[in-house]
Structures are given as structure tokens and as C-alpha cells.
Amino acid sequence: MKCSFQNAWSLRKSLVVVHLTFNLILGAIFVPIFAIALRFALKFAEQPALADFDIAFFLLSPIGFFCFLILTGLGLFFYFLDLALVMALVQRKQLSEDVGLWKTLFVVLPKAPKIIELGIRLTLRILIICSPFIATATAFYLMWLTEYDINFYLTVKPNEFIKAIVVMGSVLALMAIVLFYYFIRWSLVLPLVLFEKISPRQSFKTSRKMMRGSEIEFSAQLILWFVLTLFIGVIPFGVLAGVVEISAASLASNLKILALFLAISATLAALINLATTSLTTGALANLILEQAGWPNKSNLQGLPNPRWAVPTGIGIFLATLVSVGFAFSEMAQLNPDPNVQIIAHRGAAGSAPENTMAAVHQAISDGADWIEIDVQETADGEVAVIHDSDFMKVGGENLKIWNATRVDLERIDVGSWFGSEFSEERTPLLGDVLAAARGKSGVIIELKYYGHDEMLEQRVVEIVEEMGMVDQVKIMSLKFSAVQKIRQMRPEWNIGLLASTSLGRMWELDVDFLAVNRTTVSHHLVRESRRVGKNVFVWTVNDPVSMMRLISLGVGGLVTDEPAMAKKAIADRRELNMIERVILVMANLLGLEVSTKVYRDDAP
């Protein structure tokens, strides 16, 4: 282990250059290739985009599974490529050969098709190994965690939830151990494909044979390498992150000073990451090659500089310049003071119990442009405002909403869980919320489906029209078929698709707006959606720095439990210059948030 890190340290300059080059190739060339492959795969789904459950259904189809293998193989290829470049560098150093960048690329890039095939074959093996464990864990989930709404289990954490987590966690831990055992046996596949004339298919068998009897010793080496990697990289980075988190909270009131502090911190973080990743990856490559016996050294001796070295380098450099220039030009074109709409998530759910009249009135008082609510049908045909399928989380009663009547809604206390002062709160009807919001805030109605809806779309349409609030209402759902149904019923209404995850060109779907998870929103999605006249709303955002990043992306609305905070963040951002805004964007991308409040539920 000492020797491996010493060898990596002696190559530190070359390792940094190779690692930087890999990231340039990744961002400028291979990520666009991956995006093109994804777009081609969606052609088979006959949709420009897929969201949430539609993704799962597509992947379970034969053509979807085939596309999944190709895309996963490409993804693993990106990881293998980085390690392969480092291996080639370490291998040439072992031979006392020139360790220049171009000769290293010359060793690796011609093997790219085989590395992709290796990634696909590895994916198949992982799926075969994991399937029985995942099926077992799913069976325990269905056995113990389906009596009540999942949000109740996640919030209250009853005994059966703890039992299920322990059992399912044990199953998945065993799966991880089995996977680790096989990964040890397959640990030599990459150098065998890279440096020997061994096919990806044959490399797994050859690796198992070569590793026989050495599994325990090599496992110990990898575990020790992992511990040292944590010590060398994660601990310094963690200390820096902790300092940033504590300092940022105290500097949040002065965003100009915060921006300068974050610029310095981000630079330090980038340098730490580059140095430690280069060093630890070099040590890992050295360990694997040592275990493989430094395969077929003759393949690397006396390699000339390839003719395509200089043109390739120029191409990578130009592609990087174009990518960076495009990114900055797009950022510069963002509206410095966009008309961002504030959308109160289930009312002002940070200040009052969700989906209650108290939360609705608080959202109106806070100046929210829109109030987002969830609606479902009751047993007697009412449209109730409630998120979960039952009352366990908000009322402590095991009653499904589709089995409840108006009498039950008036009886069950849905506010005391938030605070004793809300003990009089009851589940409101859609008409109650519309009446309270009329002329003050718009209302975004999310249609919730748990498999028991009968006439939800029709009933919502009738209530909105009866209240005369068509122009003050938007309709959305996670279920795209429901969105299409509303479109057929009322083509002129403002209708949107809600998505936790998505693939493809969401902006081409027949909707008027998109509501997406803040972890999946991208500038590309926002830009293309705005280009075709569609707004993008992002949920659930309860941190001012995150809000400012999303505003900089150009989103049309912030779905938040804290509408008053959002209003202040929009005002504060107007006082910052472009550089300060960019710094806050980059800091948030690195994971910085300045909110310390814990929210009960940030699901859509």
C-alpha cells in the first residue's frame, strides 16, 4: 500500500494532467454523446419524454431494457475510462517509459468499444446478482409497509417501519457483501481488456482464475485503500464543508460578503478534490496492476507519438472552449430580475399544518402568487384537500380518504400534530380553498391518485367552473394520462405535468407548464421550456441560497413551504451583481444550504 501511494505521488503532476484531461473529454465530448444516445432510446418509447412511473414501465419492456443496458454501459465506460487512463500512465511509469499525455491516450482510446462492452457485461452481471435480493426486500416492504400511506411511515416511524428497515437493510447489506465478493473476483477485467488481447467476455473468467486464493488478501488491500482515501480526501473536504456551512449561516444576512467567502471556499474545494482524486486513483490503479502482474508490458514499450495526438488535443481544447463559452453566454442572457412566481406548497406548510385553511390564509398573508394543494375524492363524492391516502400522518386515524365521508372530514383533527393552536383545523374541501383564495392568490390543484379515483377530473372541473375561477386555477398531476384527460375535457385550461424524475425533452409534451424536483432541474430544461412558452416550477425549495440558484436558472416559479422567505430572497437577489449571483449558484451546486429548519415532508 505504501509503495502504491509512493508511485502515485511520484506521478502527481502527470496524474493531475490526465485527470483534468479526462474531465474535459467527459464534459465536452462524451456527455453530449450520452445525451444523444438517451434521445435515440426515447424514440422507442414513442414519447419525447418520460417521467416517474412511465420510466419504470419503459425499462421493463424488452426494448427499454436493451436501451437501459446500452446507456448504463456508456455510464460505466466513463468511469472505466478515467481508471484506464490512470492505469496506462502507471503502467508506462513501471516500464520507465515516457508518461506523456498523448501516449497515454493512444493506449486507451482505441480500446473504447471494448471498454463499453465491458461496462454492459458488468451491468448484466450486477442485475443478475441483485435481482433476488431486491425481490426479497420488496416482498418485506409489501408485507409490512403498505397498510398505511408511506408518508405516515416516513414521518412517524412506527415499530413495523423500524422492523422493516432493519430486515430490508440486512437483505441489502448481504447483497452488498455478495457484490463486493464478485467485484474482487472481477477486479482484473479492465487491465486484461486494456493491456492483453482478451475479450470483455473472456476477461471475467480469466480474472476469476487469476484471483483464486487471493480474494481475502486483495479485499484487505482495497479496504485499507478506501480508509486511506477517506483520510486523505474526505476528511479535509468534510472539515472545509463544515466550516463553510457554519460560516455561511452566520454570513447569510450579508450576501456580498457571503459570495466572496464562497468563492474562496469553492476554489479550495476544487483544489482538494483534484489533488486527492488524482492521488488515490493513481494508488488504486497501481494496486490492481500489481495484482494483475503488470500484464503484457511489451504492448506498451516504444510506442510512438500518434499522428492524431495534436489534432485531438486541439479538438478537445476547442470543444471545451465552446462548452464553457456557451455556458457563460447562456448565464449572461438570463433575465437579471425575472418575474418569479411564489407557490405556497400545500399552503404555507412551514408555518401551519399542510393543506388546511390555516395554511391557505397564511400563504395569502405572505403574498404567495399561487397556493398549491392536493385533492382526492371521498366516499360520498366530495373533493377533499389532502395529500396522503389516509389520515395516519396528519390525524392519527387509519381511514383511507376514499372510505371517508364529509362527516369524517369534519370530525378528524388534522392540525394538532403541527401545534396545539391548530387543534380546530379540519380537512377542507376544494370549494373552501377556492373561496378563500378568490381575487387574492391563484390555486394550483394537484390531482392525487392512489388507484381509487372515480370521477376526480370531472368533479374538479365542475367545482372550478361553478366557482367562476377558471382563470385563477392551474391543474397538474404526476400521472400523465390524467393530464391528457383534463386536456381533452378542457383544452383551453392551464395544465401541467408534475415530475420527480424525467428523461428526454419534457418541453415537447402537450402541457402548459412543468413542475419538477429541484434536484433534477437543469438550465437546459428551463431554457428549452421557456423557448416554447412553457413555465418551469421547481419544488420544494426552502433555502434562500437554493432559491437564488433556481432564479438564476430562469425558473418561472418556486414551490416552497416558506413563501415569505421566497419573497425576501427575490428582493435580496436584486441587490447582487452578476458575479455575486454566479458565485451563489456555484456554491449551491456544491451542496451549500443555509436553512437549518427541518420540514416534515417535501414531496410534491
Coordinates of C-alpha atoms in Angstrom, one line a residue:
M1 CA 0.0 0.0 0.0
K2 CA 2.8 2.3 0.9
C3 CA 4.5 1.6 -2.4
S4 CA 1.3 2.2 -4.4
F5 CA 0.8 5.7 -2.8
Q6 CA 4.5 6.4 -3.3
N7 CA 4.3 5.6 -7.0
A8 CA 1.2 7.7 -7.3
W9 CA 2.9 10.6 -5.6
S10 CA 5.9 10.4 -7.9
L11 CA 3.4 10.7 -10.8
R12 CA 1.3 13.5 -9.2
K13 CA 1.8 16.1 -11.9
S14 CA 1.0 13.6 -14.7
L15 CA -2.0 12.3 -12.8
V16 CA -3.4 15.8 -12.4
V17 CA -3.0 16.5 -16.1
V18 CA -4.6 13.2 -17.0
H19 CA -7.5 13.7 -14.6
L20 CA -8.1 17.2 -15.9
T21 CA -8.0 15.9 -19.4
F22 CA -10.5 13.2 -18.6
N23 CA -12.9 15.7 -17.2
L24 CA -12.5 17.9 -20.3
I25 CA -13.2 14.9 -22.5
L26 CA -16.1 13.9 -20.4
G27 CA -17.8 17.3 -20.4
A28 CA -17.0 18.3 -24.0
I29 CA -17.4 15.1 -25.9
F30 CA -18.8 12.1 -24.0
V31 CA -21.6 13.7 -22.1
P32 CA -23.1 15.0 -25.4
I33 CA -22.7 11.5 -26.8
F34 CA -24.6 10.1 -23.8
A35 CA -27.4 12.7 -24.3
I36 CA -27.7 11.8 -28.0
A37 CA -27.9 8.1 -27.0
L38 CA -30.6 8.9 -24.5
R39 CA -32.6 10.8 -27.1
F40 CA -32.3 7.9 -29.5
A41 CA -33.5 5.5 -26.8
L42 CA -36.6 7.6 -26.2
K43 CA -37.5 7.2 -29.9
F44 CA -38.6 3.7 -29.0
A45 CA -40.9 4.9 -26.2
E46 CA -42.8 7.0 -28.8
Q47 CA -42.7 9.9 -26.5
P48 CA -40.4 13.0 -26.4
A49 CA -40.0 12.5 -22.7
L50 CA -40.8 10.1 -19.8
A51 CA -41.5 10.9 -16.2
D52 CA -41.7 8.8 -13.0
F53 CA -43.7 5.6 -13.4
D54 CA -43.6 5.9 -17.2
I55 CA -39.8 5.5 -16.9
A56 CA -40.2 2.2 -14.9
F57 CA -42.8 0.8 -17.4
F58 CA -40.5 1.6 -20.3
L59 CA -37.5 0.0 -18.7
L60 CA -39.5 -3.2 -18.0
S61 CA -40.2 -3.5 -21.7
P62 CA -37.7 -5.5 -23.9
I63 CA -36.6 -2.5 -25.9
G64 CA -36.5 -0.4 -22.8
F65 CA -34.3 -2.9 -21.0
F66 CA -32.0 -3.0 -24.1
C67 CA -31.7 0.8 -24.1
F68 CA -31.0 0.7 -20.3
L69 CA -28.1 -1.7 -20.9
I70 CA -26.6 0.5 -23.6
L71 CA -26.9 3.7 -21.5
T72 CA -25.6 2.0 -18.4
G73 CA -22.7 0.6 -20.4
L74 CA -21.9 4.1 -21.6
G75 CA -22.1 5.4 -18.0
L76 CA -19.7 2.7 -16.7
F77 CA -17.4 3.4 -19.7
F78 CA -17.0 7.0 -18.4
Y79 CA -15.8 5.6 -15.1
F80 CA -13.6 2.9 -16.7
L81 CA -12.1 5.5 -19.0
D82 CA -10.8 7.5 -16.1
L83 CA -9.3 4.5 -14.4
A84 CA -7.9 3.2 -17.7
L85 CA -6.1 6.4 -18.4
V86 CA -4.5 6.3 -15.0
M87 CA -3.6 2.6 -15.4
A88 CA -1.9 3.3 -18.7
L89 CA 0.0 6.1 -17.1
V90 CA 1.1 4.0 -14.1
Q91 CA 2.0 1.1 -16.5
R92 CA 4.3 3.2 -18.6
K93 CA 5.9 4.6 -15.5
Q94 CA 6.6 1.0 -14.4
L95 CA 8.4 0.4 -17.7
S96 CA 10.4 3.7 -17.3
E97 CA 8.7 4.8 -20.5
D98 CA 7.6 8.3 -21.4
V99 CA 4.4 9.1 -19.4
G100 CA 3.2 11.9 -21.6
L101 CA -0.5 12.6 -22.0
W102 CA -0.8 11.7 -25.7
K103 CA 0.8 8.3 -25.5
T104 CA -1.5 7.5 -22.6
L105 CA -4.5 8.5 -24.7
F106 CA -3.1 6.4 -27.5
V107 CA -3.1 3.3 -25.3
V108 CA -6.7 3.8 -24.1
L109 CA -8.9 5.4 -26.7
P110 CA -8.5 2.7 -29.4
K111 CA -9.9 0.2 -26.8
A112 CA -13.1 2.4 -26.2
P113 CA -15.5 0.0 -27.9
K114 CA -14.3 -2.9 -25.8
I115 CA -14.5 -0.8 -22.6
I116 CA -18.1 0.0 -23.4
E117 CA -18.8 -3.7 -24.0
L118 CA -17.2 -4.4 -20.7
G119 CA -19.5 -2.0 -19.0
I120 CA -22.6 -3.6 -20.5
R121 CA -21.5 -7.1 -19.4
L122 CA -20.7 -5.9 -15.9
T123 CA -24.2 -4.3 -15.7
L124 CA -25.9 -7.6 -16.7
R125 CA -23.9 -9.5 -14.1
I126 CA -24.8 -6.9 -11.4
L127 CA -28.5 -7.1 -12.3
I128 CA -28.5 -10.9 -12.1
I129 CA -26.8 -10.9 -8.7
C130 CA -29.0 -8.1 -7.3
S131 CA -32.4 -9.3 -8.6
P132 CA -33.2 -11.9 -5.9
F133 CA -32.1 -9.6 -3.0
I134 CA -34.2 -6.7 -4.4
A135 CA -37.2 -9.0 -4.9
T136 CA -36.8 -10.2 -1.2
A137 CA -36.6 -6.7 0.1
T138 CA -39.6 -5.7 -2.0
A139 CA -41.6 -8.6 -0.5
F140 CA -40.9 -7.4 3.0
Y141 CA -41.9 -3.9 2.0
L142 CA -45.2 -5.2 0.7
M143 CA -45.7 -7.3 3.8
W144 CA -45.1 -4.6 6.4
L145 CA -45.3 -1.1 4.8
T146 CA -48.5 -1.0 2.7
E147 CA -51.3 -0.9 5.3
Y148 CA -50.9 2.9 5.7
D149 CA -49.7 5.7 3.5
I150 CA -45.9 5.7 3.0
N151 CA -45.7 9.3 4.3
F152 CA -47.0 8.1 7.7
Y153 CA -44.2 5.5 8.0
L154 CA -41.6 8.0 6.9
T155 CA -42.8 10.6 9.4
V156 CA -43.9 8.7 12.5
K157 CA -41.6 5.7 12.1
P158 CA -43.7 3.1 14.0
N159 CA -42.3 -0.2 15.2
E160 CA -43.2 -2.0 12.0
F161 CA -41.3 0.6 10.0
I162 CA -38.2 0.1 12.1
K163 CA -38.6 -3.7 11.8
A164 CA -38.9 -3.4 8.0
I165 CA -35.9 -1.1 7.7
V166 CA -33.8 -3.5 9.8
V167 CA -34.8 -6.6 7.8
M168 CA -34.7 -4.9 4.4
G169 CA -31.4 -3.2 5.3
S170 CA -30.0 -6.6 6.3
V171 CA -31.0 -8.1 3.0
L172 CA -29.5 -5.2 1.0
A173 CA -26.3 -5.3 3.2
L174 CA -26.0 -9.0 2.3
M175 CA -26.4 -8.1 -1.3
A176 CA -23.6 -5.5 -0.9
I177 CA -21.3 -8.2 0.6
V178 CA -22.0 -10.6 -2.3
L179 CA -21.5 -7.8 -4.8
F180 CA -18.2 -6.9 -3.2
Y181 CA -17.1 -10.6 -3.3
Y182 CA -17.8 -10.7 -7.0
F183 CA -16.2 -7.3 -7.6
I184 CA -13.0 -8.7 -6.0
R185 CA -13.0 -11.7 -8.3
W186 CA -13.6 -9.4 -11.3
S187 CA -11.1 -6.7 -10.3
L188 CA -8.7 -7.6 -13.1
V189 CA -11.1 -7.4 -16.0
L190 CA -10.1 -3.8 -17.0
P191 CA -6.3 -4.3 -17.2
L192 CA -6.9 -7.6 -19.0
V193 CA -9.0 -6.0 -21.7
L194 CA -6.8 -2.9 -21.8
F195 CA -3.3 -4.5 -22.0
E196 CA -3.9 -8.1 -23.1
K197 CA -5.6 -9.5 -26.1
I198 CA -8.5 -10.8 -24.0
S199 CA -12.1 -10.1 -25.0
P200 CA -14.5 -8.5 -22.4
R201 CA -16.5 -11.7 -22.3
Q202 CA -13.4 -13.8 -21.5
S203 CA -11.9 -11.3 -19.1
F204 CA -14.4 -12.2 -16.3
K205 CA -13.4 -15.9 -16.4
T206 CA -9.7 -15.0 -16.6
S207 CA -9.9 -12.6 -13.7
R208 CA -11.7 -15.1 -11.5
K209 CA -9.0 -17.7 -12.3
M210 CA -6.2 -15.2 -11.6
M211 CA -7.8 -14.1 -8.3
R212 CA -8.4 -17.6 -6.9
G213 CA -6.8 -17.8 -3.5
S214 CA -6.0 -14.0 -3.3
E215 CA -9.6 -12.8 -2.6
I216 CA -9.1 -12.1 1.1
E217 CA -5.7 -10.5 0.8
F218 CA -6.8 -8.2 -2.0
S219 CA -10.1 -7.4 -0.2
A220 CA -8.0 -6.2 2.8
Q221 CA -5.9 -4.1 0.5
L222 CA -8.9 -2.4 -1.1
I223 CA -10.5 -1.8 2.4
L224 CA -7.3 -0.2 3.6
W225 CA -7.1 1.9 0.4
F226 CA -10.7 3.0 1.0
V227 CA -9.9 4.0 4.6
L228 CA -6.8 5.9 3.4
T229 CA -8.8 7.6 0.7
L230 CA -11.3 8.8 3.3
F231 CA -8.5 10.1 5.5
I232 CA -6.7 11.8 2.6
G233 CA -9.7 13.3 0.8
V234 CA -13.0 13.1 2.5
I235 CA -11.8 14.3 5.9
P236 CA -10.1 17.6 4.7
F237 CA -13.1 18.2 2.4
G238 CA -15.5 17.5 5.2
V239 CA -13.7 19.9 7.5
L240 CA -13.9 22.6 4.8
A241 CA -17.5 21.8 4.2
G242 CA -18.3 22.1 7.9
V243 CA -16.5 25.5 8.2
V244 CA -18.4 26.7 5.1
E245 CA -21.7 25.5 6.5
I246 CA -21.2 27.2 9.8
S247 CA -19.8 30.4 8.4
A248 CA -22.4 30.7 5.6
A249 CA -25.2 30.6 8.1
S250 CA -23.7 33.5 10.0
L251 CA -23.0 35.4 6.8
A252 CA -26.4 34.8 5.2
S253 CA -27.6 38.3 6.2
N254 CA -24.8 39.9 4.0
L255 CA -24.9 38.2 0.7
K256 CA -22.0 40.2 -0.8
I257 CA -19.6 39.0 1.9
L258 CA -21.1 35.5 1.6
A259 CA -20.4 35.5 -2.1
L260 CA -16.7 36.4 -1.6
F261 CA -16.3 33.8 1.2
L262 CA -17.9 31.1 -1.0
A263 CA -15.7 32.0 -4.0
I264 CA -12.6 31.3 -1.8
S265 CA -14.1 28.2 -0.4
A266 CA -15.1 26.8 -3.8
T267 CA -11.6 27.3 -5.1
L268 CA -10.1 25.4 -2.1
A269 CA -12.7 22.6 -2.5
A270 CA -11.8 22.2 -6.2
L271 CA -8.1 22.0 -5.5
I272 CA -8.6 19.5 -2.7
N273 CA -10.8 17.4 -4.9
L274 CA -8.4 17.5 -7.8
A275 CA -5.3 16.6 -5.8
T276 CA -6.9 13.8 -3.7
T277 CA -8.8 12.2 -6.5
S278 CA -5.7 12.1 -8.7
L279 CA -3.5 10.6 -5.9
T280 CA -6.0 8.0 -4.7
T281 CA -7.0 6.9 -8.2
G282 CA -3.3 6.5 -9.1
A283 CA -2.8 4.3 -6.0
L284 CA -5.8 2.2 -6.9
A285 CA -4.5 1.7 -10.4
N286 CA -1.1 0.7 -9.0
L287 CA -2.8 -1.9 -6.7
I288 CA -4.8 -3.5 -9.4
L289 CA -1.9 -3.7 -11.9
E290 CA 0.3 -5.2 -9.2
Q291 CA -2.3 -7.8 -8.6
A292 CA -2.6 -8.5 -12.3
G293 CA 1.2 -8.9 -12.5
W294 CA 1.7 -5.9 -14.8
P295 CA 0.2 -7.6 -17.8
N296 CA 1.9 -7.8 -21.2
K297 CA 4.4 -5.0 -20.8
S298 CA 5.7 -5.4 -24.3
N299 CA 2.4 -3.9 -25.7
L300 CA 3.5 -0.5 -24.3
Q301 CA 7.2 -0.3 -25.0
G302 CA 8.4 2.1 -27.5
L303 CA 5.1 3.5 -28.6
P304 CA 5.5 6.4 -31.0
N305 CA 3.6 9.7 -30.6
P306 CA 0.4 9.1 -32.6
R307 CA -0.3 11.3 -35.6
W308 CA -3.7 12.2 -34.3
A309 CA -2.4 13.5 -30.9
V310 CA -2.1 17.1 -31.8
P311 CA -5.4 17.3 -33.8
T312 CA -7.2 15.5 -30.9
G313 CA -5.7 17.9 -28.4
I314 CA -6.8 20.9 -30.4
G315 CA -10.3 19.4 -30.8
I316 CA -10.7 18.8 -27.1
F317 CA -9.4 22.3 -26.3
L318 CA -11.8 23.9 -28.8
A319 CA -14.8 21.8 -27.7
T320 CA -14.1 22.8 -24.1
L321 CA -13.9 26.5 -25.0
V322 CA -17.2 26.2 -26.9
S323 CA -18.9 24.5 -24.0
V324 CA -17.6 27.0 -21.4
G325 CA -18.4 29.9 -23.6
F326 CA -21.8 28.6 -24.3
A327 CA -22.5 28.1 -20.6
F328 CA -21.4 31.7 -19.7
S329 CA -23.3 33.2 -22.6
E330 CA -26.4 31.4 -21.6
M331 CA -26.0 32.6 -18.0
A332 CA -25.4 36.2 -19.2
Q333 CA -28.6 36.1 -21.1
L334 CA -30.7 35.2 -18.1
N335 CA -33.2 37.9 -17.0
P336 CA -31.5 39.6 -14.1
D337 CA -34.9 40.3 -12.5
P338 CA -37.3 37.6 -13.7
N339 CA -40.9 37.6 -12.7
V340 CA -40.6 34.5 -10.5
Q341 CA -43.9 33.4 -9.0
I342 CA -44.1 32.2 -5.4
I343 CA -46.1 29.0 -5.0
A344 CA -47.0 28.0 -1.4
H345 CA -46.6 24.3 -1.0
R346 CA -49.8 22.8 0.5
G347 CA -50.3 26.4 1.7
A348 CA -47.7 27.9 3.9
A349 CA -46.8 24.5 5.2
G350 CA -43.7 25.8 7.1
S351 CA -46.0 28.0 9.3
A352 CA -49.2 26.0 9.5
P353 CA -50.4 22.4 9.1
E354 CA -50.3 21.4 5.4
N355 CA -53.5 21.5 3.2
T356 CA -55.5 23.3 5.9
M357 CA -57.3 26.6 5.8
A358 CA -54.8 28.0 8.3
A359 CA -52.0 27.2 5.8
V360 CA -54.1 28.8 3.0
H361 CA -54.7 32.0 4.9
Q362 CA -51.1 32.2 5.9
A363 CA -49.9 31.8 2.3
I364 CA -52.3 34.6 1.2
S365 CA -50.9 36.8 4.1
D366 CA -47.3 36.0 3.0
G367 CA -48.1 37.3 -0.5
A368 CA -47.9 34.0 -2.4
D369 CA -48.8 34.2 -6.1
W370 CA -50.2 30.7 -6.0
I371 CA -51.4 28.2 -3.4
E372 CA -50.6 24.5 -4.3
I373 CA -53.0 21.9 -2.9
D374 CA -53.6 18.2 -3.3
V375 CA -57.1 16.9 -3.9
Q376 CA -58.8 13.4 -3.7
E377 CA -62.3 12.0 -3.7
T378 CA -64.2 10.9 -0.6
A379 CA -66.7 8.1 -0.3
D380 CA -69.6 10.4 -0.8
G381 CA -68.2 12.2 -3.8
E382 CA -66.7 15.3 -2.2
V383 CA -63.3 16.6 -3.4
A384 CA -61.2 16.9 -0.3
V385 CA -57.8 18.7 0.1
I386 CA -55.4 16.1 1.4
H387 CA -52.1 14.7 0.3
D388 CA -51.8 11.2 1.7
S389 CA -54.1 8.2 1.0
D390 CA -55.1 8.1 4.7
F391 CA -55.2 10.2 7.8
M392 CA -52.5 8.5 9.8
K393 CA -49.8 11.2 9.3
V394 CA -52.0 14.3 9.9
G395 CA -54.8 12.9 12.1
G396 CA -53.5 9.6 13.6
E397 CA -56.5 7.7 12.3
N398 CA -56.4 4.6 10.0
L399 CA -59.0 5.7 7.5
K400 CA -58.5 5.8 3.7
I401 CA -59.7 9.0 2.1
W402 CA -61.8 7.2 -0.4
N403 CA -63.6 5.5 2.6
A404 CA -64.2 8.8 4.4
T405 CA -67.3 10.9 4.3
R406 CA -67.8 14.6 4.8
V407 CA -68.8 13.8 8.4
D408 CA -65.3 12.2 8.9
L409 CA -63.6 15.3 7.4
E410 CA -65.4 17.5 9.9
R411 CA -64.5 15.2 12.8
I412 CA -60.8 14.4 12.4
D413 CA -58.3 16.9 13.8
V414 CA -55.6 17.4 11.2
G415 CA -53.8 20.4 12.9
S416 CA -52.7 19.3 16.4
W417 CA -49.7 17.4 15.0
F418 CA -48.3 20.8 14.0
G419 CA -49.2 22.7 17.2
S420 CA -52.0 22.8 19.8
E421 CA -53.1 26.1 18.5
F422 CA -54.3 24.4 15.3
S423 CA -56.5 21.8 17.0
E424 CA -59.6 23.2 15.3
E425 CA -58.3 22.6 11.8
R426 CA -60.2 20.1 9.7
T427 CA -59.6 18.7 6.1
P428 CA -61.1 21.4 3.8
L429 CA -63.0 20.9 0.6
L430 CA -61.7 22.2 -2.7
G431 CA -64.5 24.8 -2.7
D432 CA -63.4 26.2 0.6
V433 CA -59.9 26.8 -0.6
L434 CA -61.1 28.4 -3.9
A435 CA -63.4 30.7 -2.0
A436 CA -60.7 31.9 0.4
A437 CA -58.2 32.5 -2.5
R438 CA -60.6 34.2 -4.9
G439 CA -59.1 37.5 -6.0
K440 CA -56.1 37.1 -3.7
S441 CA -54.0 34.2 -4.9
G442 CA -54.2 31.7 -7.7
V443 CA -54.7 28.0 -6.9
I444 CA -52.7 25.1 -8.4
I445 CA -54.6 21.9 -7.9
E446 CA -52.7 18.6 -8.0
L447 CA -54.8 15.6 -8.8
K448 CA -53.7 12.7 -6.4
Y449 CA -54.2 9.1 -7.5
Y450 CA -53.9 6.0 -5.3
G451 CA -55.9 3.7 -7.6
H452 CA -59.3 4.6 -6.2
D453 CA -60.3 7.6 -8.2
E454 CA -63.7 7.5 -9.9
M455 CA -64.6 10.9 -11.3
L456 CA -61.9 13.2 -9.9
E457 CA -61.1 15.1 -13.0
Q458 CA -64.8 15.7 -13.8
R459 CA -65.6 16.8 -10.2
V460 CA -62.7 19.2 -10.1
V461 CA -63.7 20.8 -13.4
E462 CA -67.3 21.2 -12.3
I463 CA -66.3 22.9 -8.9
V464 CA -63.8 25.3 -10.6
E465 CA -66.3 26.3 -13.2
E466 CA -69.1 26.7 -10.6
M467 CA -66.8 29.0 -8.6
G468 CA -66.0 31.0 -11.7
M469 CA -62.3 30.7 -11.2
V470 CA -61.0 29.1 -14.4
D471 CA -58.6 31.9 -15.0
Q472 CA -57.2 31.7 -11.4
V473 CA -56.6 27.9 -11.4
K474 CA -53.9 25.6 -12.8
I475 CA -54.3 21.8 -12.8
M476 CA -51.4 19.3 -12.6
S477 CA -50.6 15.7 -11.8
L478 CA -47.8 13.1 -11.6
K479 CA -50.0 10.9 -13.8
F480 CA -49.5 12.0 -17.4
S481 CA -52.7 10.1 -18.5
A482 CA -54.7 12.3 -16.1
V483 CA -53.1 15.4 -17.6
Q484 CA -54.1 14.2 -21.1
K485 CA -57.7 13.5 -19.8
I486 CA -58.0 17.1 -18.5
R487 CA -56.6 18.4 -21.8
Q488 CA -59.3 16.5 -23.7
M489 CA -62.0 17.8 -21.4
R490 CA -60.9 21.4 -21.2
P491 CA -58.3 22.1 -24.0
E492 CA -58.1 25.8 -23.0
W493 CA -57.2 25.3 -19.3
N494 CA -53.7 25.8 -17.9
I495 CA -52.5 22.3 -17.3
G496 CA -49.1 21.0 -16.2
L497 CA -47.1 17.8 -15.6
L498 CA -45.5 17.1 -12.2
A499 CA -42.3 15.0 -12.3
S500 CA -40.0 13.7 -9.6
T501 CA -37.6 12.3 -12.3
S502 CA -37.7 12.6 -16.0
L503 CA -35.9 11.6 -19.2
G504 CA -36.0 13.3 -22.6
R505 CA -37.4 16.5 -23.9
M506 CA -40.1 17.4 -21.4
W507 CA -40.8 20.7 -23.0
E508 CA -42.3 18.9 -26.1
L509 CA -45.1 17.3 -24.1
D510 CA -48.6 18.7 -24.5
V511 CA -48.7 20.7 -21.3
D512 CA -48.6 24.4 -20.4
F513 CA -46.1 24.1 -17.6
L514 CA -43.8 21.7 -15.8
A515 CA -43.3 21.2 -12.1
V516 CA -40.0 19.4 -11.4
N517 CA -37.9 18.3 -8.5
R518 CA -35.2 20.8 -7.6
T519 CA -32.6 18.0 -7.8
T520 CA -33.4 17.3 -11.4
V521 CA -33.9 20.8 -12.8
S522 CA -31.3 22.0 -15.3
H523 CA -30.6 25.2 -17.2
H524 CA -31.2 23.3 -20.5
L525 CA -34.7 22.2 -19.4
V526 CA -35.6 25.7 -18.3
R527 CA -34.1 27.3 -21.4
E528 CA -35.9 25.0 -23.9
S529 CA -39.2 25.2 -21.9
R530 CA -39.1 29.0 -22.0
R531 CA -38.3 28.9 -25.7
V532 CA -41.6 27.2 -26.4
G533 CA -43.6 29.3 -23.9
K534 CA -43.7 26.9 -21.0
N535 CA -43.0 27.8 -17.4
V536 CA -41.0 25.6 -15.1
F537 CA -41.9 25.4 -11.4
V538 CA -39.5 23.8 -9.0
W539 CA -40.3 22.0 -5.7
T540 CA -39.8 22.0 -2.8
V541 CA -37.3 24.9 -2.1
N542 CA -37.0 26.1 1.5
D543 CA -33.5 27.7 1.5
P544 CA -32.6 31.2 0.2
V545 CA -29.4 30.2 -1.5
S546 CA -31.1 27.4 -3.4
M547 CA -33.9 29.8 -4.3
M548 CA -31.3 32.3 -5.8
R549 CA -29.7 29.5 -7.8
L550 CA -33.0 28.5 -9.3
I551 CA -33.9 32.1 -10.0
S552 CA -30.6 32.4 -11.9
L553 CA -31.6 29.3 -13.9
G554 CA -34.6 31.3 -15.0
V555 CA -37.3 29.1 -13.4
G556 CA -40.9 30.5 -13.5
G557 CA -41.9 29.6 -10.0
L558 CA -40.6 28.4 -6.6
V559 CA -42.8 25.9 -4.8
T560 CA -42.0 26.5 -1.2
D561 CA -43.2 25.9 2.4
E562 CA -41.9 29.4 3.2
P563 CA -43.5 31.9 0.8
A564 CA -42.3 34.9 3.0
M565 CA -38.7 33.6 2.7
A566 CA -39.0 33.3 -1.0
K567 CA -40.3 36.9 -1.3
K568 CA -37.3 38.1 0.6
A569 CA -34.9 36.0 -1.4
I570 CA -36.2 37.5 -4.6
A571 CA -35.8 41.0 -3.2
D572 CA -32.3 40.3 -1.9
R573 CA -31.1 38.9 -5.2
R574 CA -31.9 42.2 -6.9
E575 CA -29.2 43.8 -4.8
L576 CA -26.4 41.5 -6.1
N577 CA -24.3 41.9 -9.1
M578 CA -23.8 39.2 -11.8
I579 CA -20.5 37.9 -10.3
E580 CA -22.1 37.5 -6.8
R581 CA -25.0 35.7 -8.3
V582 CA -22.8 33.3 -10.2
I583 CA -20.8 32.6 -7.0
L584 CA -24.0 31.8 -5.1
V585 CA -25.1 29.5 -7.9
M586 CA -21.8 27.6 -7.9
A587 CA -21.9 27.3 -4.0
N588 CA -25.4 25.9 -4.1
L589 CA -24.4 23.4 -6.8
L590 CA -21.7 22.2 -4.3
G591 CA -24.4 21.5 -1.8
L592 CA -24.4 24.6 0.4
E593 CA -27.7 25.5 2.1
V594 CA -28.2 28.0 4.9
S595 CA -31.6 26.7 6.2
T596 CA -31.5 24.8 9.5
K597 CA -35.2 24.1 9.8
V598 CA -36.4 20.5 9.4
Y599 CA -39.6 20.0 7.3
R600 CA -41.9 17.1 7.8
D601 CA -42.5 16.4 4.1
D602 CA -41.1 18.0 0.9
A603 CA -42.7 15.6 -1.5
P604 CA -44.9 17.1 -4.3

